CSV table of C-alpha atoms in Angstrom, one decimal:
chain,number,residue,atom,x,y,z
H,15,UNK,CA,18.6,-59.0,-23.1
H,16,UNK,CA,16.6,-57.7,-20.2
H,17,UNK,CA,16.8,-54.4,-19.2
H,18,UNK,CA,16.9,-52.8,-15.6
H,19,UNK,CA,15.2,-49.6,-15.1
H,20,UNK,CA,16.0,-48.6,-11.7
H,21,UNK,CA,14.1,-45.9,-9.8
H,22,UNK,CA,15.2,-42.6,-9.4
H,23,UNK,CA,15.5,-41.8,-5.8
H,24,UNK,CA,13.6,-38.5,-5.1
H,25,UNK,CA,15.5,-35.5,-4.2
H,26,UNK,CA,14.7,-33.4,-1.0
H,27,UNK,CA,15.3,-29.3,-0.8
H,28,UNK,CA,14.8,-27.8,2.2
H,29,UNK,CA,13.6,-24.2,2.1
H,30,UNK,CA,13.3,-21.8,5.1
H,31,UNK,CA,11.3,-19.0,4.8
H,32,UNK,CA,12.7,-16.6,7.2
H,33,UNK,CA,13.1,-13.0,8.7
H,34,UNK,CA,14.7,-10.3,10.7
H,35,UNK,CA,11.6,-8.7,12.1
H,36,UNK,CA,8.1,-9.8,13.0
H,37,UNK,CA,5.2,-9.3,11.2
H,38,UNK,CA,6.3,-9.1,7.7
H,39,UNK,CA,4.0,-12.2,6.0
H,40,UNK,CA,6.6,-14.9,6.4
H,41,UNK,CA,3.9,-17.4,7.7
H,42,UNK,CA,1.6,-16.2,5.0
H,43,UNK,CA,4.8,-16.5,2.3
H,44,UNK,CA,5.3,-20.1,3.9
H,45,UNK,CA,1.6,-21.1,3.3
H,46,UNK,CA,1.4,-20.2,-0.3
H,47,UNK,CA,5.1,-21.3,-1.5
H,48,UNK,CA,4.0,-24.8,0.0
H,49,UNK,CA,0.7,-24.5,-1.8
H,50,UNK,CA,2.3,-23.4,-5.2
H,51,UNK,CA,4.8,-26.1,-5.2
H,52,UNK,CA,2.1,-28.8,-4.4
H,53,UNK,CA,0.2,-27.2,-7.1
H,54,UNK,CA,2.9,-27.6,-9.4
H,55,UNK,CA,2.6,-31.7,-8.6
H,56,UNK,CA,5.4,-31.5,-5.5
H,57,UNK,CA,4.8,-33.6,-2.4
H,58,UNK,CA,5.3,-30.9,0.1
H,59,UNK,CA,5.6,-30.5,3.5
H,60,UNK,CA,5.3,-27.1,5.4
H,61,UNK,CA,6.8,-27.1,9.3
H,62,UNK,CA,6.1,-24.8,11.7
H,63,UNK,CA,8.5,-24.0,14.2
H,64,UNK,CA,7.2,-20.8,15.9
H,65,UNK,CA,6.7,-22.8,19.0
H,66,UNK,CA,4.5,-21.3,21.5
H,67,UNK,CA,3.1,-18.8,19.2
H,68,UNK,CA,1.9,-21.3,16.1
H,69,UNK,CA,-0.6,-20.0,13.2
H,70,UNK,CA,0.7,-21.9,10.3
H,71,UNK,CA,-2.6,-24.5,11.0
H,72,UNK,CA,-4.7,-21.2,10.5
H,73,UNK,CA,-4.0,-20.0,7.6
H,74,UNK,CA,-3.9,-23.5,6.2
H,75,UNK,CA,-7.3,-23.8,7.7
H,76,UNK,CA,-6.5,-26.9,9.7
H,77,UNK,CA,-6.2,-26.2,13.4
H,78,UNK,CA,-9.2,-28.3,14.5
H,79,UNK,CA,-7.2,-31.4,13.2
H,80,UNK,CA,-4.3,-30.4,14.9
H,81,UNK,CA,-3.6,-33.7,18.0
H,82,UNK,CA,-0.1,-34.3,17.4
H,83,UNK,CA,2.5,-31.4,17.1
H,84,UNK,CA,6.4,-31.0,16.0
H,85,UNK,CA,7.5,-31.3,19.6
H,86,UNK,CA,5.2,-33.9,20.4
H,87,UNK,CA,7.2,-35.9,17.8
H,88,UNK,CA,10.5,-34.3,18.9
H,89,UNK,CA,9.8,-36.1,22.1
H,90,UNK,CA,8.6,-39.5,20.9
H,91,UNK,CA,5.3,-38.3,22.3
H,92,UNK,CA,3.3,-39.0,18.7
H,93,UNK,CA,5.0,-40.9,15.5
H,94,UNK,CA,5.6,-38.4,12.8
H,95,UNK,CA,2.5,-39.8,10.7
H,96,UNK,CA,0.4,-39.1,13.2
H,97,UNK,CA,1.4,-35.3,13.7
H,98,UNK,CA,1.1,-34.9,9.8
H,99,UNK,CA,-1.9,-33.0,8.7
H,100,UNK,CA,-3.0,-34.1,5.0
H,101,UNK,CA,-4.8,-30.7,3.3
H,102,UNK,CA,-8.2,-31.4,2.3
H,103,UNK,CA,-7.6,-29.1,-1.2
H,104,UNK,CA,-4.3,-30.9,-2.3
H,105,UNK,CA,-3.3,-34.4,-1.5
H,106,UNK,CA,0.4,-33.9,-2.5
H,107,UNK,CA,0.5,-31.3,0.5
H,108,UNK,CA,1.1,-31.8,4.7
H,109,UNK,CA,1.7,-29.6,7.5
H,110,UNK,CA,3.1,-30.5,10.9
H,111,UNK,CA,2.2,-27.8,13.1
H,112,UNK,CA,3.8,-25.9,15.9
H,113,UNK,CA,3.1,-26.3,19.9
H,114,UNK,CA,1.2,-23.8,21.5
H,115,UNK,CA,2.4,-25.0,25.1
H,116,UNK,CA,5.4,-26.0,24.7
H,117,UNK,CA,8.6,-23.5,24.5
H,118,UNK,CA,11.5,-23.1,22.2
H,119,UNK,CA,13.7,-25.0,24.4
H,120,UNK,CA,11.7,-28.0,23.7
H,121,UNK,CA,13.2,-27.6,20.2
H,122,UNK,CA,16.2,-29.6,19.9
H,123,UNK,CA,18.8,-30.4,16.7
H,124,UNK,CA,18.9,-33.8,16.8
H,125,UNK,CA,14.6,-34.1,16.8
H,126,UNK,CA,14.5,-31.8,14.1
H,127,UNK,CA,17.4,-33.7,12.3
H,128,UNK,CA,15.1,-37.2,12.7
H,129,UNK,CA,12.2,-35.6,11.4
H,130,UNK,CA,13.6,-34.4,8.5
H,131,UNK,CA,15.3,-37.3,7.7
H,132,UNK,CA,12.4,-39.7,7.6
H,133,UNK,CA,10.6,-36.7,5.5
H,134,UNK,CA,12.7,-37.3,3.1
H,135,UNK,CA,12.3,-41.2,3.3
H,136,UNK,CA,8.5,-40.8,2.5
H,137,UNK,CA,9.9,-38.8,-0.6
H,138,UNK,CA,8.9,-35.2,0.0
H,139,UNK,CA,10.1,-32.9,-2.8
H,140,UNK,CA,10.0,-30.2,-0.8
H,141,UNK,CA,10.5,-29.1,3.1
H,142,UNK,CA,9.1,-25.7,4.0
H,143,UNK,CA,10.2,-24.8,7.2
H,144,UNK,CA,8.8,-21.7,8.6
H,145,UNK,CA,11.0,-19.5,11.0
H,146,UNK,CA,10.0,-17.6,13.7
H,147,UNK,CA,11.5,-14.2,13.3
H,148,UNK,CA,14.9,-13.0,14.5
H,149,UNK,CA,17.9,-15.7,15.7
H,150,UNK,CA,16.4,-17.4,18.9
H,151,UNK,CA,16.8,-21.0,18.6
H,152,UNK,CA,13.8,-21.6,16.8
H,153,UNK,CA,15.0,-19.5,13.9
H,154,UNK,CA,18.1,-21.4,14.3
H,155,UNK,CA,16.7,-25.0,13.9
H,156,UNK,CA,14.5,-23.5,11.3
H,157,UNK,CA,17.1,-22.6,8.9
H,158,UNK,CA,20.1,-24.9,10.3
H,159,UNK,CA,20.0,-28.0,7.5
H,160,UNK,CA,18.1,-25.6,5.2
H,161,UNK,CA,19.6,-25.2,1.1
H,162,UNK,CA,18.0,-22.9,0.3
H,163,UNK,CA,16.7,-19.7,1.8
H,164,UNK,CA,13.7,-17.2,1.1
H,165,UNK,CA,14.0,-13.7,3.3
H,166,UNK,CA,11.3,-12.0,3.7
H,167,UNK,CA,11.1,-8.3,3.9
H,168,UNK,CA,8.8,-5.4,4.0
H,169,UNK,CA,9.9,-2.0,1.7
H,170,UNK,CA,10.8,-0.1,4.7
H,171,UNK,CA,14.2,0.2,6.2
H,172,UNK,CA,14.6,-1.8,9.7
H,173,UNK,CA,12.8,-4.7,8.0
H,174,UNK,CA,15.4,-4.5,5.5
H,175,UNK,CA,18.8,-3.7,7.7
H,176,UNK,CA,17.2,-6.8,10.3
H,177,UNK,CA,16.7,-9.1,7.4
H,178,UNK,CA,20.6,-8.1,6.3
H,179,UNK,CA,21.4,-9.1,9.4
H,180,UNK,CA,19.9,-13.0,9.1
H,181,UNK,CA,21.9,-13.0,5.4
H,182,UNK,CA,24.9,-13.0,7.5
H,183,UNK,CA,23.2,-15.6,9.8
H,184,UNK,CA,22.4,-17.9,7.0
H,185,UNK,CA,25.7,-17.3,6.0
H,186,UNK,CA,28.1,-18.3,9.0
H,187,UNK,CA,25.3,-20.4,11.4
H,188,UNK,CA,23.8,-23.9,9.3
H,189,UNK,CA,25.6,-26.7,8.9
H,190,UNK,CA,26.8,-26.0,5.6
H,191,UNK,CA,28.9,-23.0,6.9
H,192,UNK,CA,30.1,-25.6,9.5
H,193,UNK,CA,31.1,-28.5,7.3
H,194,UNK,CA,32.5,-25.6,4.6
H,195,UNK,CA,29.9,-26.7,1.5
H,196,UNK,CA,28.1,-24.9,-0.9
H,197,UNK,CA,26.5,-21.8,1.1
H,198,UNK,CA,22.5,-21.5,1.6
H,199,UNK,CA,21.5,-20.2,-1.8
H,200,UNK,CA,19.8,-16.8,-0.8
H,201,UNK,CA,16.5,-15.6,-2.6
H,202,UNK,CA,15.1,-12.3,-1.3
H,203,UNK,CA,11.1,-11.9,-1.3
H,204,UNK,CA,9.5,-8.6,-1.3
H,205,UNK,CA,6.2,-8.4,0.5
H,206,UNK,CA,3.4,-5.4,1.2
H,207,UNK,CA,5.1,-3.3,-2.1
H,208,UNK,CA,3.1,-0.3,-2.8
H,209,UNK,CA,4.4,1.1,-6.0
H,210,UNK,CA,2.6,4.3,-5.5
H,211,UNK,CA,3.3,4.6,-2.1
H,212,UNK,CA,7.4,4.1,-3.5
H,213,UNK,CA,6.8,7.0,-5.9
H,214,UNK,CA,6.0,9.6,-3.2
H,215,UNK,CA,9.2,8.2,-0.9
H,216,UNK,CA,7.2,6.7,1.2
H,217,UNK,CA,8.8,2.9,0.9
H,218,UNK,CA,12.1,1.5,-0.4
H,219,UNK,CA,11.7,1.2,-3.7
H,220,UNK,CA,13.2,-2.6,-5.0
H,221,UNK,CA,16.5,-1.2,-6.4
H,222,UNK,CA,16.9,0.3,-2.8
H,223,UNK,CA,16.8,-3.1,-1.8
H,224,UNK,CA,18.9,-4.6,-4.2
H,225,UNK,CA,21.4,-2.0,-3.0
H,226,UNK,CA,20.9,-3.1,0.6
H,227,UNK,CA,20.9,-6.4,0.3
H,228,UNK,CA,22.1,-7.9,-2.9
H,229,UNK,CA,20.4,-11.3,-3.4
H,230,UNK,CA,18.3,-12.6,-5.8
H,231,UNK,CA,14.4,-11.0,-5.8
H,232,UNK,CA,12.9,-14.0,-6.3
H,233,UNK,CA,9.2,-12.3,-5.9
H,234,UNK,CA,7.7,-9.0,-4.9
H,235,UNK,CA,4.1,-9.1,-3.5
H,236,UNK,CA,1.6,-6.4,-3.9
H,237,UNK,CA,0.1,-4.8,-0.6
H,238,UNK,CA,-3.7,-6.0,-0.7
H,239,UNK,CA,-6.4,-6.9,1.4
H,240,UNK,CA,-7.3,-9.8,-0.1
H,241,UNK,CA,-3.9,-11.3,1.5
H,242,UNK,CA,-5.4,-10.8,4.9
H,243,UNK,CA,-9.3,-12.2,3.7
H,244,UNK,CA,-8.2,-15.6,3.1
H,245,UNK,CA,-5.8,-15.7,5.9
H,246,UNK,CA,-8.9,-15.2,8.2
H,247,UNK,CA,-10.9,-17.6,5.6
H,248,UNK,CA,-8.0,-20.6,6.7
H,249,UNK,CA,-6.9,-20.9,2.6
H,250,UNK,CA,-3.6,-19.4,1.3
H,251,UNK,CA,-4.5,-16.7,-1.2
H,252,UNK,CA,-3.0,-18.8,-4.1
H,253,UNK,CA,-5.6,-21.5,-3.9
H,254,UNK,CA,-8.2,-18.4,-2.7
H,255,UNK,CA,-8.2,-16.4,-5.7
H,256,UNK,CA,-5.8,-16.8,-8.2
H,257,UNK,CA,-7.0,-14.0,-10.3
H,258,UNK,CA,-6.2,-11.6,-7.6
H,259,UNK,CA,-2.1,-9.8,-8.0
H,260,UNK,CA,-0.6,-11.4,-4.8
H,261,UNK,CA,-2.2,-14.5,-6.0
H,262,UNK,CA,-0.7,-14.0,-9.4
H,263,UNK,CA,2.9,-12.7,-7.7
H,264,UNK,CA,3.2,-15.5,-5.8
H,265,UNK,CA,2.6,-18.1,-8.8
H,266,UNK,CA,5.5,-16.1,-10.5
H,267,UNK,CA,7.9,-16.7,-7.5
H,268,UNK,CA,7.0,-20.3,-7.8
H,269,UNK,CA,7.8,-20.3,-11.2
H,270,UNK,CA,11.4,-18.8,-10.3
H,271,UNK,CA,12.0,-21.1,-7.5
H,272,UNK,CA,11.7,-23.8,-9.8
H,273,UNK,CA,14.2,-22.7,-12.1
H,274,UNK,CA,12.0,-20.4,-14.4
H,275,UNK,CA,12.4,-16.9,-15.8
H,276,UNK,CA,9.3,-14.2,-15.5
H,277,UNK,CA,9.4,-10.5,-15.7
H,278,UNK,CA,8.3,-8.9,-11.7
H,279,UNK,CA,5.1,-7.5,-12.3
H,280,UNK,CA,2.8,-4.9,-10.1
H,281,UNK,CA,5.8,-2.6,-9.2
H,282,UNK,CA,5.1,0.0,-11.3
H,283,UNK,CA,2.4,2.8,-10.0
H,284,UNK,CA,-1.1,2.6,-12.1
H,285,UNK,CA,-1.0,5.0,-15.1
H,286,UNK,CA,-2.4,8.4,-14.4
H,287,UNK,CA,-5.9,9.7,-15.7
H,288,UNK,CA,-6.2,12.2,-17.6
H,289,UNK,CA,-7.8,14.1,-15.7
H,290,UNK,CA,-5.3,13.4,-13.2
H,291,UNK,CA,-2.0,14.5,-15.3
H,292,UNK,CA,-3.8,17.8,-16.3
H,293,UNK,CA,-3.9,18.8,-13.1
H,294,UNK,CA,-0.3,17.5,-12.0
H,295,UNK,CA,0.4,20.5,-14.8
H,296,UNK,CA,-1.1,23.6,-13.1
């Protein structure tokens, strides 16, 4: 008897990583989810479609090799394997960055429909595509085919109303809410958290959120410095240092995304002193 094995053909997610409000980390959340999933053995690939203001290639420390860009392919101006950037650190991983002459309306459906498709031809795992913040059009394309959907929000309350605001977006806009299939799946990610700074009232605190918003906390992110070091360094912070806690917080939410269960950690304030609690008394 002779047996057939036949290969199993590789199933693509999409993912956009997305906002209400500038500013909040969603490039720098883009950057290391791509990372940790290549990490984990994924062939990834991380899109940038903040056209006209691009700095994926920076933080992934690659905008010297940037020649071709997302429009350029868009256009027929470059083949898509020539506007793919291989990382130097992980060979499972690519970016495909963003123009920085061109504007939005250069964006179109049908490009970004193309290059998505033959993505998943070359048998990418994973599609990271990372949004420009609010609903222009390149938040639209960004997140139109997407399945699945991290928003990114700060502890404070107009990043959190704003990024209520895309839920209904993601909700009514893609092309699943138009051909009536399974919605987006949703996954909230909490960046810049400050425990401390929660326990004098000073953020949202993630319950607050919860109660805002009501979607899955797939990660919460400490507030550090070292987040904005290897952003200037060109090297997301999970391949930086991964003994540091955003480094740590973001492995966790990769271990969610891909189905796993781990308890959030660096929410809670430090433990007072001593010292510090005998004096809270007088």
């Amino acid at each position: 008897m002779v047996r057939v094995f036949l290969e199993e053909e590789t199933v693509t997610k999409i993912i956009v990583v997305t906002s209400g409000k500038g500013g909040v980390g969603k490039t720098t959340t883009s950057a290391n989810i791509a990372a940790g999933l290549a990490l984990e053995g994924h062939k990834t690939a991380v899109i940038d479609f903040d056209v006209g203001l691009r700095n994926l290639d920076v933080i992934m420390g690659c905008e010297g090799r940037v020649v071709f860009d997302l429009i350029n392919v868009i256009h027929g101006e470059a083949k898509l394997h020539q506007a793919l950037i291989k990382d130097k650190r992980l060979s499972n991983l690519y970016i495909l960055a963003a123009s920085q002459t061109r504007d939005k309306d250069h964006l179109v459906k049908e490009g970004v429909e193309s290059i998505l498709s033959q993505l998943k031809q070359q048998d990418f795992e994973y599609i990271i595509c990372d949004s420009p913040a609010g609903i222009e059009s390149g938040a639209y394309l960004a997140m139109y085919f997407a399945d699945e959907a991290i928003v990114v929000t700060n502890p404070e309350i107009s990043s959190v109303r704003d990024s209520d605001r895309m839920l209904g977006i993601l909700d009514s806009k893609s092309k699943r809410a138009e051909e009536n299939l399974e919605p987006i799946r949703q996954n909230l990610l909490i960046t810049r958290y400050n425990p401390s700074r929660v326990e004098e009232g000073e953020m949202l605190s993630m319950s607050d959120i919860d109660d805002i918003l009501a979607i899955p906390t797939i990660g919460v992110i400490p507030e550090s410095r070292d987040i904005l070091k290897s952003s200037s360094l060109g090297t997301p912070i999970i391949l930086h240092d991964e003994t540091s806690p955003p480094a740590q917080a973001y492995r966790d939410t990769i271990t969610r995304l891909l189905g796993g269960e781990c308890p959030h950690r660096f929410i809670d304030p430090p433990p007072k002193s001593l010292f510090s609690r005998l004096f809270a008394g007088n």
